[in-house]
JSON list of C-alpha atoms in Angstrom, two decimals:
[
{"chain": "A", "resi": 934, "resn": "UNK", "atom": "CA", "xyz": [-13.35, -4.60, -8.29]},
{"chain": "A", "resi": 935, "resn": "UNK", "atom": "CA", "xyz": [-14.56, -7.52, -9.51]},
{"chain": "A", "resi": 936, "resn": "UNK", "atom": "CA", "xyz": [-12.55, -9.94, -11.33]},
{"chain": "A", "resi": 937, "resn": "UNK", "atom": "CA", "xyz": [-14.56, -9.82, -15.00]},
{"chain": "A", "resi": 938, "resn": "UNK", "atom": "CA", "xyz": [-13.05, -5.57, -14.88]},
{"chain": "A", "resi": 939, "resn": "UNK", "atom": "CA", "xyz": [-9.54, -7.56, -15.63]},
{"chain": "A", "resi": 940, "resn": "UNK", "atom": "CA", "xyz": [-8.30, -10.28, -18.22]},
{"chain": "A", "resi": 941, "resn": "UNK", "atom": "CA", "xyz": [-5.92, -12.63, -17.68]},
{"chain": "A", "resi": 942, "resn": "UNK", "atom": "CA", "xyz": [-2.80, -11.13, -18.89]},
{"chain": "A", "resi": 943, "resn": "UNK", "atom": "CA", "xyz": [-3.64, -8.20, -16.96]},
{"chain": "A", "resi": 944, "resn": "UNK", "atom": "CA", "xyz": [-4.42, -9.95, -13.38]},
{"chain": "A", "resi": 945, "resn": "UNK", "atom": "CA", "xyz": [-0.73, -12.31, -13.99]},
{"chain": "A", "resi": 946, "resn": "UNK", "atom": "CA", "xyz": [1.06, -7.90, -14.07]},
{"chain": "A", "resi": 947, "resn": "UNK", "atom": "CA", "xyz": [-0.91, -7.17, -10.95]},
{"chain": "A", "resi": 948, "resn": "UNK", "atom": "CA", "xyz": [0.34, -9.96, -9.41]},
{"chain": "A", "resi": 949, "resn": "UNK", "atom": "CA", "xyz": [3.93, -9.65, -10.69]},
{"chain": "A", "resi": 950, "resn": "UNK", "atom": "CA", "xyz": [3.93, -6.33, -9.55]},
{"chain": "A", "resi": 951, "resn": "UNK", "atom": "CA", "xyz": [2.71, -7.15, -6.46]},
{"chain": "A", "resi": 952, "resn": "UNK", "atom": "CA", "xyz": [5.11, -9.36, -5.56]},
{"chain": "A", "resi": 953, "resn": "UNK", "atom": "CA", "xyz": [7.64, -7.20, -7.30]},
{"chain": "A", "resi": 954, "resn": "UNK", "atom": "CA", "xyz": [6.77, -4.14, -4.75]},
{"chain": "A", "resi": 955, "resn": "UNK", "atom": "CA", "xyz": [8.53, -1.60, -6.47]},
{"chain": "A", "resi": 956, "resn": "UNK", "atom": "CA", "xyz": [8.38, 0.04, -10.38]},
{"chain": "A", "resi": 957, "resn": "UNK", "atom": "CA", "xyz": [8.92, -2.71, -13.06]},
{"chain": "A", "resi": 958, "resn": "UNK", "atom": "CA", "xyz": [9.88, -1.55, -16.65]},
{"chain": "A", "resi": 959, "resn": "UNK", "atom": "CA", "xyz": [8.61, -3.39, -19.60]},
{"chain": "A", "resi": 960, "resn": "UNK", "atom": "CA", "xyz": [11.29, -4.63, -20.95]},
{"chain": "A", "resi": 961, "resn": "UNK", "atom": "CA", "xyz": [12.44, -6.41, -17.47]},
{"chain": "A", "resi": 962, "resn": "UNK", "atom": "CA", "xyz": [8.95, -7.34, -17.24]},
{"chain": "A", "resi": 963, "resn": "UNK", "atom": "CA", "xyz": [9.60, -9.69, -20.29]},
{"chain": "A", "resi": 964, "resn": "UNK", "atom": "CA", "xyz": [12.80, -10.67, -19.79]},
{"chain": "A", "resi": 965, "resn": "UNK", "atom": "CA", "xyz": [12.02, -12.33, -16.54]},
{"chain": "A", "resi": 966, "resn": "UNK", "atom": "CA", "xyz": [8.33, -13.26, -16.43]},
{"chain": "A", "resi": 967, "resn": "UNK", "atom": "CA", "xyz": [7.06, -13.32, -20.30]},
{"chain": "A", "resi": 968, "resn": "UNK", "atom": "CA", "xyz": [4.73, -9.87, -19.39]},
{"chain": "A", "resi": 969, "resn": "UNK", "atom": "CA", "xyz": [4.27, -6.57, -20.82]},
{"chain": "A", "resi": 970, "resn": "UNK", "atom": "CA", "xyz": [1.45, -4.13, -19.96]},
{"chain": "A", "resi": 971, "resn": "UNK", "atom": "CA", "xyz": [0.88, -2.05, -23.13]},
{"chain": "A", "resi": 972, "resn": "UNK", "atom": "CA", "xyz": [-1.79, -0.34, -25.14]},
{"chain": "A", "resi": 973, "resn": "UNK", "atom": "CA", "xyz": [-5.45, -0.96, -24.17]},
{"chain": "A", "resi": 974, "resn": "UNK", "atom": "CA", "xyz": [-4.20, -2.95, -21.43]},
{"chain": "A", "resi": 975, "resn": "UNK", "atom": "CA", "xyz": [-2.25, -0.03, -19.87]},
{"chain": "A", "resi": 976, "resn": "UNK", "atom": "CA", "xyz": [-4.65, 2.12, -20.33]},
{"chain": "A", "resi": 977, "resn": "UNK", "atom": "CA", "xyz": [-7.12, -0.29, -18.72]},
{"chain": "A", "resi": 978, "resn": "UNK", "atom": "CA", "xyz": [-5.12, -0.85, -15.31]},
{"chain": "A", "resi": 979, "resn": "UNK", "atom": "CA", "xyz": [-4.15, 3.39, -15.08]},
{"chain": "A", "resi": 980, "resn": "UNK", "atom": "CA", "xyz": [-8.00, 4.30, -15.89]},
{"chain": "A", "resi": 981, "resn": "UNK", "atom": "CA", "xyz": [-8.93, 1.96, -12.82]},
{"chain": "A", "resi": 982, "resn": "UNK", "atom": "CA", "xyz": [-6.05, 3.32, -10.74]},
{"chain": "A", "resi": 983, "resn": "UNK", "atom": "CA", "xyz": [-4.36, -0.12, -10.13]},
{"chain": "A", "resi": 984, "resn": "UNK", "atom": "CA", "xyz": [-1.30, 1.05, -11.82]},
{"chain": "A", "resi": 985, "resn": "UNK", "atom": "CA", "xyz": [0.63, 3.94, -12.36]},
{"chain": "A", "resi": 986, "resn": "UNK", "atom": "CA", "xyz": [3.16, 4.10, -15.53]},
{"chain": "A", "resi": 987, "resn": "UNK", "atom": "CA", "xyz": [5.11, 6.18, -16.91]},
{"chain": "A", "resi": 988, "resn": "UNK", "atom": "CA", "xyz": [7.57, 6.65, -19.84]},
{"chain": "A", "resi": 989, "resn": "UNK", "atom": "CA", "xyz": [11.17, 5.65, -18.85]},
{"chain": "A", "resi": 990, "resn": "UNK", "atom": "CA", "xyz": [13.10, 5.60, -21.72]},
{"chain": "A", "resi": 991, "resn": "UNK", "atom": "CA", "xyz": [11.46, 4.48, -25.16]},
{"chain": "A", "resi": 992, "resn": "UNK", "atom": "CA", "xyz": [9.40, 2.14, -22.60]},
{"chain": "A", "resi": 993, "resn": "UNK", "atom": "CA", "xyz": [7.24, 1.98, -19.79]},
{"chain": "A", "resi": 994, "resn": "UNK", "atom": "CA", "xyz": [7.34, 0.98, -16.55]},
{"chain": "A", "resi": 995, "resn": "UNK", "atom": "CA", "xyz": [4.94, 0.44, -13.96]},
{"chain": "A", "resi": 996, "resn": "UNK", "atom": "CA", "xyz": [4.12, 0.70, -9.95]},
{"chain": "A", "resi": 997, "resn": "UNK", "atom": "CA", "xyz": [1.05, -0.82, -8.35]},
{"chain": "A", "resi": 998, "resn": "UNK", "atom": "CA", "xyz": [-1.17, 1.68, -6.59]},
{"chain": "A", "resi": 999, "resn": "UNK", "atom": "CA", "xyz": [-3.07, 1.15, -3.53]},
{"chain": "A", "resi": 1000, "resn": "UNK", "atom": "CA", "xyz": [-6.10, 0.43, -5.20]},
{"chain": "A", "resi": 1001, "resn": "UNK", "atom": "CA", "xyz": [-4.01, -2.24, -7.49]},
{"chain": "A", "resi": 1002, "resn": "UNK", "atom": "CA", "xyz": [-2.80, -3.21, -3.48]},
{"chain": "A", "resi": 1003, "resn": "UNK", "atom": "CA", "xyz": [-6.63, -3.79, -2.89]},
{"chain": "A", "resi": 1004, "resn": "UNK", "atom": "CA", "xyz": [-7.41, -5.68, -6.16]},
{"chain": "A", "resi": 1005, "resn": "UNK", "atom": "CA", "xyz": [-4.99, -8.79, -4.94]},
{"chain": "A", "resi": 1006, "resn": "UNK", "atom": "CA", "xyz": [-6.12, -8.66, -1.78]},
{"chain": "A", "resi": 1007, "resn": "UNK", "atom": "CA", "xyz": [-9.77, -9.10, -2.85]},
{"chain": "A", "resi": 1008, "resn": "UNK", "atom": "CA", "xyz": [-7.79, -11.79, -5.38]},
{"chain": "A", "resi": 1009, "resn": "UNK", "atom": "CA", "xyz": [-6.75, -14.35, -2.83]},
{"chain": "A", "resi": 1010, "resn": "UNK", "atom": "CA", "xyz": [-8.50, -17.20, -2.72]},
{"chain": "A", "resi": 1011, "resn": "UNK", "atom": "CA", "xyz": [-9.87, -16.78, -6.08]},
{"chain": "A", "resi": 1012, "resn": "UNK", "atom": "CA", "xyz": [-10.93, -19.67, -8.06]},
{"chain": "A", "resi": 1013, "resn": "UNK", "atom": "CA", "xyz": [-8.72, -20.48, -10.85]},
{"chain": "A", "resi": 1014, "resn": "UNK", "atom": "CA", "xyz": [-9.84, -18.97, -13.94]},
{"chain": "A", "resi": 1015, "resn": "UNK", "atom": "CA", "xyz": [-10.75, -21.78, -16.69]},
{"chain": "A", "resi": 1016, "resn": "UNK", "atom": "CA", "xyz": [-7.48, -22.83, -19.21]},
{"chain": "A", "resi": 1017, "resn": "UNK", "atom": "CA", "xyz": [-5.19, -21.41, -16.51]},
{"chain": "A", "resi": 1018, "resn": "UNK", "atom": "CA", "xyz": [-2.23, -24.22, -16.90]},
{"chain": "A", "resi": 1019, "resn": "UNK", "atom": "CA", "xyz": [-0.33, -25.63, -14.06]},
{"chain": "A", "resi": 1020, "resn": "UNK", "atom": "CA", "xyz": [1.41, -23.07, -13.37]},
{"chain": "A", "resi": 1021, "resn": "UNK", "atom": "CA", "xyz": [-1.50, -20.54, -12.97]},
{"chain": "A", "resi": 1022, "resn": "UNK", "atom": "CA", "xyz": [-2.93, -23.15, -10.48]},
{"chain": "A", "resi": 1023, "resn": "UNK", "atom": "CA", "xyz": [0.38, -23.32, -8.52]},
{"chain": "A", "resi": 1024, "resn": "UNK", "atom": "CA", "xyz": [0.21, -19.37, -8.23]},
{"chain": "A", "resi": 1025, "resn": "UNK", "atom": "CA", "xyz": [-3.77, -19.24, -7.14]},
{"chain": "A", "resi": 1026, "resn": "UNK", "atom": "CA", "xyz": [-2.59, -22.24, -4.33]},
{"chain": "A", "resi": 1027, "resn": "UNK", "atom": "CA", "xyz": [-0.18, -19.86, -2.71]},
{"chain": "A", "resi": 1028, "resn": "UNK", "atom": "CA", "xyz": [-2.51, -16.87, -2.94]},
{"chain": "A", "resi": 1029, "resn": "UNK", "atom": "CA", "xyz": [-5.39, -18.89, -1.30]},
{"chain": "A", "resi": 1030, "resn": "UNK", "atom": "CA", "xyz": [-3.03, -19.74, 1.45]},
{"chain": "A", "resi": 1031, "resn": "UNK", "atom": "CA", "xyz": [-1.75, -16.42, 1.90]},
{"chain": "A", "resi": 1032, "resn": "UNK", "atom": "CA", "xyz": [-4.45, -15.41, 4.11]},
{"chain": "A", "resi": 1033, "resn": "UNK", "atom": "CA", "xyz": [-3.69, -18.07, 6.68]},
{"chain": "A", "resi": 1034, "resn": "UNK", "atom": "CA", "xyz": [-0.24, -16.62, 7.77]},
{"chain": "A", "resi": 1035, "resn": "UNK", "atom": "CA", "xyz": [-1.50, -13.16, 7.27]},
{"chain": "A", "resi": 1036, "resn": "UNK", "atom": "CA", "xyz": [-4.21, -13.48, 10.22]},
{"chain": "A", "resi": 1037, "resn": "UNK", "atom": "CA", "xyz": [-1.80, -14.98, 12.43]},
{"chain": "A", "resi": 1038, "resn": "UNK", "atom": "CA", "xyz": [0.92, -12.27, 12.06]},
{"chain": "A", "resi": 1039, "resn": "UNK", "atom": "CA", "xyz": [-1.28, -9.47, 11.84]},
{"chain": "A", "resi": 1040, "resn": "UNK", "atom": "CA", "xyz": [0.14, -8.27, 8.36]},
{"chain": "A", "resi": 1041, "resn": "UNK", "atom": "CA", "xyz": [-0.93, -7.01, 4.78]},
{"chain": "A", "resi": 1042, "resn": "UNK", "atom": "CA", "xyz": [0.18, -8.30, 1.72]},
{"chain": "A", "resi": 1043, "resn": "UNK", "atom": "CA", "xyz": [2.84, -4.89, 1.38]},
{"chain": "A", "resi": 1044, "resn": "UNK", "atom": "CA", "xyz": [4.20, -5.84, 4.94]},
{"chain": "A", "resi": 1045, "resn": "UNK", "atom": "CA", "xyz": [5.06, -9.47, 3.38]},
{"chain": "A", "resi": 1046, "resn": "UNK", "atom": "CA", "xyz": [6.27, -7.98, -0.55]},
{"chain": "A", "resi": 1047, "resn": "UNK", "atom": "CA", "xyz": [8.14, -4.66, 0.85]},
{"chain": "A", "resi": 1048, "resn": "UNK", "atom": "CA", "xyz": [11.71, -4.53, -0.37]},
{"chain": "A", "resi": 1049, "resn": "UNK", "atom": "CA", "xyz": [14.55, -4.22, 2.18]},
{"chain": "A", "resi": 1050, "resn": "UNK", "atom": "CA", "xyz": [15.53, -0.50, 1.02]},
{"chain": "A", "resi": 1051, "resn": "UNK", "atom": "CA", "xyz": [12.21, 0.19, 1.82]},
{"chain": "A", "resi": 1052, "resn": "UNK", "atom": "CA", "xyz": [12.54, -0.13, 5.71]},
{"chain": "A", "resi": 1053, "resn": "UNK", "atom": "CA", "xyz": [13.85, 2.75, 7.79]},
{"chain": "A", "resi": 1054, "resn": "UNK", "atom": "CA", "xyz": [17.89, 2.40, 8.28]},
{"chain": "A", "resi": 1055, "resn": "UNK", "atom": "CA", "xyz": [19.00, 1.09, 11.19]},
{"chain": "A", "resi": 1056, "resn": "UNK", "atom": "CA", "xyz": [20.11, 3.54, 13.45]},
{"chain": "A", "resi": 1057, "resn": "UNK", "atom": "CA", "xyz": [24.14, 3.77, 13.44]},
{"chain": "A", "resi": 1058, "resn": "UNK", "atom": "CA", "xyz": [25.95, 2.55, 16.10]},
{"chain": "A", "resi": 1059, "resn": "UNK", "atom": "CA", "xyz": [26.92, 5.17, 18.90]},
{"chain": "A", "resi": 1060, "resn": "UNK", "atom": "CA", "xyz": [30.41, 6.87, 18.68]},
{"chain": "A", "resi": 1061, "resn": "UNK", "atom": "CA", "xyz": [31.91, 7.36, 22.15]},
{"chain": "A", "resi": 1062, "resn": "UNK", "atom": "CA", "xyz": [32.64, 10.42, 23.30]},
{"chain": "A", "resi": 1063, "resn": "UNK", "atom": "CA", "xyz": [32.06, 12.88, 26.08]},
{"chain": "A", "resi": 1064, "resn": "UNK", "atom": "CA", "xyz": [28.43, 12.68, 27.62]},
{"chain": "A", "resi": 1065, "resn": "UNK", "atom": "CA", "xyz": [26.34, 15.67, 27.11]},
{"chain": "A", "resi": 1066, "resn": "UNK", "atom": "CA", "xyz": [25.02, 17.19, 30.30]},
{"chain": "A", "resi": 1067, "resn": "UNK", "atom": "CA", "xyz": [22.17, 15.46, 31.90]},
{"chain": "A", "resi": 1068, "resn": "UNK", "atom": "CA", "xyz": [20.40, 19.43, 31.88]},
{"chain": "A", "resi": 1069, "resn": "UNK", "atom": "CA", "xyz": [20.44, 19.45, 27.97]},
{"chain": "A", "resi": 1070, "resn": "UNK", "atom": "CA", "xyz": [18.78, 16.58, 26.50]},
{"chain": "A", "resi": 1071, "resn": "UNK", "atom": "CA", "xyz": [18.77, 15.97, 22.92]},
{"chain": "A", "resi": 1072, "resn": "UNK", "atom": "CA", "xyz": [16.30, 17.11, 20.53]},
{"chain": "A", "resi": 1073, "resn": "UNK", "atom": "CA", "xyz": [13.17, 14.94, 19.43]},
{"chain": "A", "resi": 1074, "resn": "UNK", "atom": "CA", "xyz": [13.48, 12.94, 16.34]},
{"chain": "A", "resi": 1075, "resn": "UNK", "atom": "CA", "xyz": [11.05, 14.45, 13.68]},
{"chain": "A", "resi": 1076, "resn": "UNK", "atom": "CA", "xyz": [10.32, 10.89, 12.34]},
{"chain": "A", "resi": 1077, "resn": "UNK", "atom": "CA", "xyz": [6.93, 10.35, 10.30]},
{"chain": "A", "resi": 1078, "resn": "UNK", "atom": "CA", "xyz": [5.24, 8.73, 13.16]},
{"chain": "A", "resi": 1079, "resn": "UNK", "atom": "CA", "xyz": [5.81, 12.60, 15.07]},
{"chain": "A", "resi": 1080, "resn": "UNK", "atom": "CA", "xyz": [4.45, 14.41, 11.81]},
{"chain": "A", "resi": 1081, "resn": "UNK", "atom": "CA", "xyz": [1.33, 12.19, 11.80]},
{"chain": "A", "resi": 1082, "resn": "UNK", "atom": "CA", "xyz": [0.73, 12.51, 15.66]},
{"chain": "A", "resi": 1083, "resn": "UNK", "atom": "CA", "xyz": [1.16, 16.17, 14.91]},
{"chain": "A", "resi": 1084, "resn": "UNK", "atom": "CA", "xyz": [-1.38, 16.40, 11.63]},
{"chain": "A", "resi": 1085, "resn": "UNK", "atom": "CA", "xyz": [-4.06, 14.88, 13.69]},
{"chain": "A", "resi": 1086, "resn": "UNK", "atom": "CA", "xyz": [-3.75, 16.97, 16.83]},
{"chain": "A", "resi": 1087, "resn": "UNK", "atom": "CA", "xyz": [-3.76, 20.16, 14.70]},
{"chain": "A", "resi": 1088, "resn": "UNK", "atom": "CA", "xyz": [-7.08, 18.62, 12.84]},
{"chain": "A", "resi": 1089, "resn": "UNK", "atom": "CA", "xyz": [-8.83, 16.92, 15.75]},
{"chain": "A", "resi": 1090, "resn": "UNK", "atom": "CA", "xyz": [-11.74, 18.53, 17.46]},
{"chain": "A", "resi": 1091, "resn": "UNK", "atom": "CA", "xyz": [-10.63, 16.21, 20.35]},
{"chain": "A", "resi": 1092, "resn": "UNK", "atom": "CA", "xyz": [-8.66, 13.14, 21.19]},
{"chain": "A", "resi": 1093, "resn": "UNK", "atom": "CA", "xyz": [-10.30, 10.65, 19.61]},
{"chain": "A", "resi": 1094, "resn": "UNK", "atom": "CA", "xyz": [-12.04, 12.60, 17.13]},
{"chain": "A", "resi": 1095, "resn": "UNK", "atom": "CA", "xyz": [-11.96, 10.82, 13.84]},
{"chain": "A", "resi": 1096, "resn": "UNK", "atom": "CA", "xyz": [-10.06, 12.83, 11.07]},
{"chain": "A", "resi": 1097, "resn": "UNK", "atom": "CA", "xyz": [-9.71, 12.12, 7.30]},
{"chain": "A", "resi": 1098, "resn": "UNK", "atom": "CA", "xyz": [-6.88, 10.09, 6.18]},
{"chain": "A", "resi": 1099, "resn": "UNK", "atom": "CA", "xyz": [-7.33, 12.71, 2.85]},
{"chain": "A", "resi": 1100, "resn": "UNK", "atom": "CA", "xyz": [-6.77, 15.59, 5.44]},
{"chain": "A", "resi": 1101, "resn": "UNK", "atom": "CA", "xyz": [-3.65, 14.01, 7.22]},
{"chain": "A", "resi": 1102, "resn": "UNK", "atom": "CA", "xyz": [-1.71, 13.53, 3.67]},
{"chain": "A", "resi": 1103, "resn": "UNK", "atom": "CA", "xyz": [-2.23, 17.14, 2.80]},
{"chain": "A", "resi": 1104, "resn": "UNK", "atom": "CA", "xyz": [-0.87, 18.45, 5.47]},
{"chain": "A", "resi": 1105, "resn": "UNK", "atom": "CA", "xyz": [2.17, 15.73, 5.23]},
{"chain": "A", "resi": 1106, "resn": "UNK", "atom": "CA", "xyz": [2.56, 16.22, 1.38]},
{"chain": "A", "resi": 1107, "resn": "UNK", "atom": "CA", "xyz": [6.42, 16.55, 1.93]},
{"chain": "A", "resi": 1108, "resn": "UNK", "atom": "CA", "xyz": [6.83, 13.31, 2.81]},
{"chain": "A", "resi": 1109, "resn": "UNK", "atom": "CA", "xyz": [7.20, 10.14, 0.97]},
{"chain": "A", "resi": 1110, "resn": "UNK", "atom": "CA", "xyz": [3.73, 7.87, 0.51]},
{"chain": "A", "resi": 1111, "resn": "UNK", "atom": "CA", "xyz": [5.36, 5.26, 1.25]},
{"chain": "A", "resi": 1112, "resn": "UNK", "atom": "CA", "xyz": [7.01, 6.50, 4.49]},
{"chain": "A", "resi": 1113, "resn": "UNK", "atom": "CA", "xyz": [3.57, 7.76, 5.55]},
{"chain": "A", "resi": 1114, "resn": "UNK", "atom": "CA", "xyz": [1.62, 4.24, 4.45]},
{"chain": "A", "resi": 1115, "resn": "UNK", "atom": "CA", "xyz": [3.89, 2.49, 6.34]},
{"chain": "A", "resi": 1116, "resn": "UNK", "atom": "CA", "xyz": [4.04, 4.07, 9.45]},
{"chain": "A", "resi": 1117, "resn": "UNK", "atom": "CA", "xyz": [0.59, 4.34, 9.59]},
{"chain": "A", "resi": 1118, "resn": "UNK", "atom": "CA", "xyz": [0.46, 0.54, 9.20]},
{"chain": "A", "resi": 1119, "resn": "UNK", "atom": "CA", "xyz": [2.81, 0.11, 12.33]},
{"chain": "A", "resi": 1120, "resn": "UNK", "atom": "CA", "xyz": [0.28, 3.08, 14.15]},
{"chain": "A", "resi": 1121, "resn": "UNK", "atom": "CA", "xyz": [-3.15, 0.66, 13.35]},
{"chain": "A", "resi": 1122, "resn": "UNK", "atom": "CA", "xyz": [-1.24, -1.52, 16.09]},
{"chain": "A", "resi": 1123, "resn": "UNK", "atom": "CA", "xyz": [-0.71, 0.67, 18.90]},
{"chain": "A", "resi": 1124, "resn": "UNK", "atom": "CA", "xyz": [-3.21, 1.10, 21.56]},
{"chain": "A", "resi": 1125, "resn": "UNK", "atom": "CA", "xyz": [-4.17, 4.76, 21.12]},
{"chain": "A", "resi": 1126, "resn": "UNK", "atom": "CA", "xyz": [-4.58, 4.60, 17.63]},
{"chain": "A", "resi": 1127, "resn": "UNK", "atom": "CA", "xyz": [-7.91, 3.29, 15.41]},
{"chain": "A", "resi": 1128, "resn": "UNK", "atom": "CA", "xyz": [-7.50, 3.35, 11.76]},
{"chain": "A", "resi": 1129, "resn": "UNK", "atom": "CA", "xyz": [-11.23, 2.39, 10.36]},
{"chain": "A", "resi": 1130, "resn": "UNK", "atom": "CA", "xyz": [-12.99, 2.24, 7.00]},
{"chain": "A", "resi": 1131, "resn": "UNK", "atom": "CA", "xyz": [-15.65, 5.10, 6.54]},
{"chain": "A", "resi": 1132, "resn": "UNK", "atom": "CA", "xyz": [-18.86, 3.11, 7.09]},
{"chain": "A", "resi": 1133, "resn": "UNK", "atom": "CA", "xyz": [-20.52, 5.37, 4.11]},
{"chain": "A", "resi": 1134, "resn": "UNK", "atom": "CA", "xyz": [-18.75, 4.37, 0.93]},
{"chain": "A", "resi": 1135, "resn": "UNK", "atom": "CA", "xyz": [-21.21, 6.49, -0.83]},
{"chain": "A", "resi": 1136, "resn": "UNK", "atom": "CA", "xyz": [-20.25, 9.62, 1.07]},
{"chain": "A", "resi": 1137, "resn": "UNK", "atom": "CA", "xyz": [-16.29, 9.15, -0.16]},
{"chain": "A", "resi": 1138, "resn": "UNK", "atom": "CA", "xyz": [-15.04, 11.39, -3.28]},
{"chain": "A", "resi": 1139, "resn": "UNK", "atom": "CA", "xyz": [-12.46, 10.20, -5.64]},
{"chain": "A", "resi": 1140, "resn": "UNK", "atom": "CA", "xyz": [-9.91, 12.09, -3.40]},
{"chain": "A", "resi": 1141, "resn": "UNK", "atom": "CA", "xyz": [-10.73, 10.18, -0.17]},
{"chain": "A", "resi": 1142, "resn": "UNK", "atom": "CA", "xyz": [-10.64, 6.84, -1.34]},
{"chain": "A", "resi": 1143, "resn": "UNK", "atom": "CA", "xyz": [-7.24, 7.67, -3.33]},
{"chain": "A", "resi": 1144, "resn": "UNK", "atom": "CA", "xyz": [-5.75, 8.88, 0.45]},
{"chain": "A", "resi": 1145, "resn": "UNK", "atom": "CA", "xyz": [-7.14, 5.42, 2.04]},
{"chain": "A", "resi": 1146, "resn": "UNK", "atom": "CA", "xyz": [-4.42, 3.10, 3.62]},
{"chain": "A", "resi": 1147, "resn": "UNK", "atom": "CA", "xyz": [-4.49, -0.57, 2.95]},
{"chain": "A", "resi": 1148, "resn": "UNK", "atom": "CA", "xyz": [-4.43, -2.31, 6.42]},
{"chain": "A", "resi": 1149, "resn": "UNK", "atom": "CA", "xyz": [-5.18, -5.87, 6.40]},
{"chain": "A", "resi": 1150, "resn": "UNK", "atom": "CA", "xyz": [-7.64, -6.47, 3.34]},
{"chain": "A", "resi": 1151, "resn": "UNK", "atom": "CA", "xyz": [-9.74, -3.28, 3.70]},
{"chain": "A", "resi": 1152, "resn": "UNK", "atom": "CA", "xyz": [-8.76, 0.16, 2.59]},
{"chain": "A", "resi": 1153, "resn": "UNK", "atom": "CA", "xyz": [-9.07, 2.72, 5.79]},
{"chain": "A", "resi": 1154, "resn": "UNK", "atom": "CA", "xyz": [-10.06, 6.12, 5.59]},
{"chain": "A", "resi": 1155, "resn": "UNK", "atom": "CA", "xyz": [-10.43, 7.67, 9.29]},
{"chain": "A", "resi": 1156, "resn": "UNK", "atom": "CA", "xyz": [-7.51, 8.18, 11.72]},
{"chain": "A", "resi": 1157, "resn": "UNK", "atom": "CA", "xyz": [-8.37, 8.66, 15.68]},
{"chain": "A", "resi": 1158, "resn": "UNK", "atom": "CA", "xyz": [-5.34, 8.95, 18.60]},
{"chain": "A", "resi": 1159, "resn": "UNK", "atom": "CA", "xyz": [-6.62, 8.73, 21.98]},
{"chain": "A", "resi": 1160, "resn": "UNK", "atom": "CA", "xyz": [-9.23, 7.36, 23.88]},
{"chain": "A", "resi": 1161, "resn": "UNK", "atom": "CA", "xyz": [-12.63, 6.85, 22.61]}
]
């Protein structure tokens, strides 16, 4: 993914729609930034897999995939391409910095751009009534983090076995991506879980590197849950 794959108007939508985190029509696309992604462009970004589009109205509008995800984290820190303007080098100063807060939080660049409708509800607050009897506890949530758990012990030789990422969203192809991406994100922290890239790129289909997780500035393709 090297920068030359991208021109300039094309790397300022990847950004945008980074920082955006969420679909972005054309038309709001140039009422509030000056951008459209049309034609060969389009075509461009959705051939690579950056971007996703698709006809909403008489327009388009766009999402950025994980592999778009990947392309601005590979970005930051990038010099400033040549005739860039002022503004263009204020942008590439904050992306060069990003890194630095990044490291010390432990977070990826969709931890820092997610939208708040994207994080889980807060739980409502309790209602008083009656308690239940201490012989008939309550049922276990089925939250994604349960589902995953459950995926991998079904697939896993053993605890700690690695298991394809590829594997673990077909058997959770109910649930949303980005439920599933971001759960897995708060799972790479625990201390039972290791979320890895595979070490042989070469040995990855298209499938397996479309089911990787950005984590950090590497996509990750191998889920293990217990110890090693």
């Amino acid at each position: 993914m090297t920068d030359e794959k991208l021109s300039l108007p094309e790397k300022a939508v990847m950004i945008t729609l980074m920082a955006e985190a969420r679909e972005v029509s054309n038309p709001e696309l140039k009422q509030r930034y000056g951008l459209t992604l049309d034609g060969k462009s389009r075509t461009h970004l959705n051939d690579l897999r950056f971007v996703s589009s698709r006809r909403q109205g008489r327009a388009f509008a766009h999402l950025l995939e994980d592999r778009g995800w990947a392309w601005c984290v590979g970005h930051l820190g990038a010099e400033l391409p040549p005739r860039s303007g002022s503004a263009a080098g204020a942008l590439y100063a904050v992306l060069a910095n990003l890194p630095r807060h990044l490291d010390r939080a432990g977070l990826s660049l969709a931890d820092v751009f997610h939208r708040d409708e994207d994080a889980p509800a807060p739980a409502p607050a309790p209602v008083a009534a009656v308690p239940a009897p201490r012989t008939a506890p309550a049922p276990a949530a089925d939250d994604t983090e349960a589902r995953i758990r459950a995926a991998y012990a079904d697939l896993a030789d053993a605890p700690g076995a690695w298991v394809s990422l590829t594997l673990i969203r077909a058997d959770l192809a109910d649930l949303p991506r980005a439920d599933v991406d971001r759960t897995l994100r708060h799972m790479y922290r625990l201390p039972d879980v290791h979320i890895v890239p595979e070490s042989n790129q070469k040995s990855l289909s298209t499938v397996d590197r479309a089911a990787a997780v950005i984590i950090g500035d590497q996509e990750k393709h191998l889920l293990a849950i217990g110890n090693r």
